[in-house]
CSV table of C-alpha atoms in Angstrom, one decimal:
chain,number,residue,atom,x,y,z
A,1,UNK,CA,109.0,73.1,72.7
A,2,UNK,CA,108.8,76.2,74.5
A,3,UNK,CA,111.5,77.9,75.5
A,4,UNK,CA,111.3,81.2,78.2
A,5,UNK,CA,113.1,84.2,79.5
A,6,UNK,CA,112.1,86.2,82.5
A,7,UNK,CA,113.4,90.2,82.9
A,8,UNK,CA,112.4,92.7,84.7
A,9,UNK,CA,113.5,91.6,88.0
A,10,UNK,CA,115.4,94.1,90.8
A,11,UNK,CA,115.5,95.8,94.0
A,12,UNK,CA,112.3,98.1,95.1
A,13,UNK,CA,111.0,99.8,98.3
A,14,UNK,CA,107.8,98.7,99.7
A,15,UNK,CA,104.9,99.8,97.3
A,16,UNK,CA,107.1,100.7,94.5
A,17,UNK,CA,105.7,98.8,91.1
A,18,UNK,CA,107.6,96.4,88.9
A,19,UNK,CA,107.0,94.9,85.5
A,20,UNK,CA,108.1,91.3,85.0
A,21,UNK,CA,108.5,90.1,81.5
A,22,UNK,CA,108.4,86.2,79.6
A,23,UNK,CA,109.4,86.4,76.3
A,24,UNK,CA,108.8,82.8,74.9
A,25,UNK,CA,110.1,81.1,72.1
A,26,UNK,CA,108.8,78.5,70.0
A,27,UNK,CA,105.7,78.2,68.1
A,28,UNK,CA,103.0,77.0,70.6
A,29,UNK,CA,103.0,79.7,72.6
A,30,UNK,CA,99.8,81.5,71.5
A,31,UNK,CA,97.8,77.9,71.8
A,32,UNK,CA,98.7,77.4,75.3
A,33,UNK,CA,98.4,79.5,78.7
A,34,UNK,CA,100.7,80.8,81.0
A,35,UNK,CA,101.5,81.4,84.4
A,36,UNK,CA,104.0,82.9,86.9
A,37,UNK,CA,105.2,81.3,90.1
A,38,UNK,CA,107.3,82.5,92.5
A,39,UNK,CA,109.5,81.1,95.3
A,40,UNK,CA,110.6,83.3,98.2
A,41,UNK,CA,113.7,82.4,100.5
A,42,UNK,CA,113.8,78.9,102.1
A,43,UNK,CA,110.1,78.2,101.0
A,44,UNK,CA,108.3,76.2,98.3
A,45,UNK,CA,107.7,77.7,94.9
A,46,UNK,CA,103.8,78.8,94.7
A,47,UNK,CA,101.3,79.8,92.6
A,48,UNK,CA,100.8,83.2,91.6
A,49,UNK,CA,98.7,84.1,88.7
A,50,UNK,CA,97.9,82.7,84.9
A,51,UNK,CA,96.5,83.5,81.6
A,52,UNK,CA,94.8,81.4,79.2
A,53,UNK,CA,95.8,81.8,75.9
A,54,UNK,CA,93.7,83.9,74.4
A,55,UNK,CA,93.9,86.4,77.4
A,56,UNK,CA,90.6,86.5,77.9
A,57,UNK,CA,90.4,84.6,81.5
A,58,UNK,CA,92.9,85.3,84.6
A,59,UNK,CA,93.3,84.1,88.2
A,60,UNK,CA,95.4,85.1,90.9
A,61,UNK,CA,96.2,84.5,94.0
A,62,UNK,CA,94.4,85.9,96.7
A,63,UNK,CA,97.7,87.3,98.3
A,64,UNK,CA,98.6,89.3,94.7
A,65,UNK,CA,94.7,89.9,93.9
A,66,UNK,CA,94.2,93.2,93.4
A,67,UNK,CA,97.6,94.3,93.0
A,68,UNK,CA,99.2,91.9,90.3
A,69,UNK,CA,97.8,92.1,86.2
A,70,UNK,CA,99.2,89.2,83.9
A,71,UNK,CA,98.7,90.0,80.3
A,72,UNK,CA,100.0,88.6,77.2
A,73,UNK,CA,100.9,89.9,73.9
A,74,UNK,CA,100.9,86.6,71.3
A,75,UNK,CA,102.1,89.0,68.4
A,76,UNK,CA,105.0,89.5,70.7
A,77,UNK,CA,104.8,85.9,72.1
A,78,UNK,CA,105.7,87.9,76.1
A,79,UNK,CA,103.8,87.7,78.8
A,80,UNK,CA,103.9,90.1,81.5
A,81,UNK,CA,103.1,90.8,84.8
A,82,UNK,CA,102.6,94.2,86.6
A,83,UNK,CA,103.4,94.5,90.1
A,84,UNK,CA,102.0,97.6,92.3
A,85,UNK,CA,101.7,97.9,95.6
A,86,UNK,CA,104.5,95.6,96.5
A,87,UNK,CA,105.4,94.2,99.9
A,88,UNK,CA,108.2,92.8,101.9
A,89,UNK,CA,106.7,89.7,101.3
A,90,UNK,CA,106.7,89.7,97.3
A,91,UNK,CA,110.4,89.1,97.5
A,92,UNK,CA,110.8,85.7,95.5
A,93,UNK,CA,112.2,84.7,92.4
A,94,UNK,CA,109.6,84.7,90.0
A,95,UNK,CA,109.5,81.9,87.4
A,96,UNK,CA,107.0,82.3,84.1
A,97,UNK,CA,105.7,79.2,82.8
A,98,UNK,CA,104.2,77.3,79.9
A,99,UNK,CA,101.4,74.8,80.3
A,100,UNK,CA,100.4,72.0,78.8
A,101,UNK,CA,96.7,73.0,77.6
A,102,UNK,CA,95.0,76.6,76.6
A,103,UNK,CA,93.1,76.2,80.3
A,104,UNK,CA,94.6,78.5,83.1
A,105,UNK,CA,95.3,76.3,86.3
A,106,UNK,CA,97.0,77.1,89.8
A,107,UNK,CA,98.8,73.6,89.5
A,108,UNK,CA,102.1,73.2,89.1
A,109,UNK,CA,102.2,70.3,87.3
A,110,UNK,CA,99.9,71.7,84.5
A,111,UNK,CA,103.2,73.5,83.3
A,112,UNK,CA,105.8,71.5,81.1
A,113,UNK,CA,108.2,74.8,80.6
A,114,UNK,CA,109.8,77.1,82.9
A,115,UNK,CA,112.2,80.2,82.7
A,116,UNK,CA,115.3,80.2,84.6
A,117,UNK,CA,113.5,83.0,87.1
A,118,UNK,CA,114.2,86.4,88.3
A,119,UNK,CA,114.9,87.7,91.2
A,120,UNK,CA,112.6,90.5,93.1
A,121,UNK,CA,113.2,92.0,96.0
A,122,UNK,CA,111.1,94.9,98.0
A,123,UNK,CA,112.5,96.7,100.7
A,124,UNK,CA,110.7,97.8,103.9
């Protein structure tokens, strides 16, 4: 089993940065990738970016691309993600999540563990 922690998580104005943190425990965590998803008021939770467990592939969404990094530190079993640029929009609480392979995927199913979430909220 995996089990995960988000942090990082606050109030910023409008293209202020923020760093989001997963620390993960549990022993699978450098065998399998990772992801963040987030779910912004009174909408579905969606897709936002993942990692495959080496770190060597990434994929975002096009509405982060560009402005979102996910990385991963399996010493530290933590994956992050940096936020620049960050819009109104952003606001969500963003959940980090655990999948069921090593391949990265946009699918929510693909994950079998989730954190509890943080909240993120930008300011105009």
């Amino acid at each position: 089993q995996v089990q995960l922690v988000e942090s990082g998580g606050g109030l910023v104005q409008a293209g202020g940065s923020l760093r989001l943190s997963c620390a993960a425990s549990g022993r699978t965590f450098s065998s399998v990738a990772m992801g963040w998803f987030r779910q912004a008021p009174g909408k579905e939770r969606e897709f936002v970016t993942t990692i495959s467990r080496s770190g060597g592939n990434t994929y975002y969404a096009d509405s982060v691309k560009g402005r979102f990094t996910i990385s991963r530190d399996n010493n530290k079993t933590t994956v992050y993600l940096q936020m620049n640029s960050l819009k109104p929009e952003d606001t969500a609480v963003y959940y980090c999540a655990a999948a069921r392979s090593s391949y990265i995927s946009a699918r929510e199913y693909e994950y079998d563990y989730w954190g509890p979430g943080t909240r993120v909220t930008v300011s105009s």
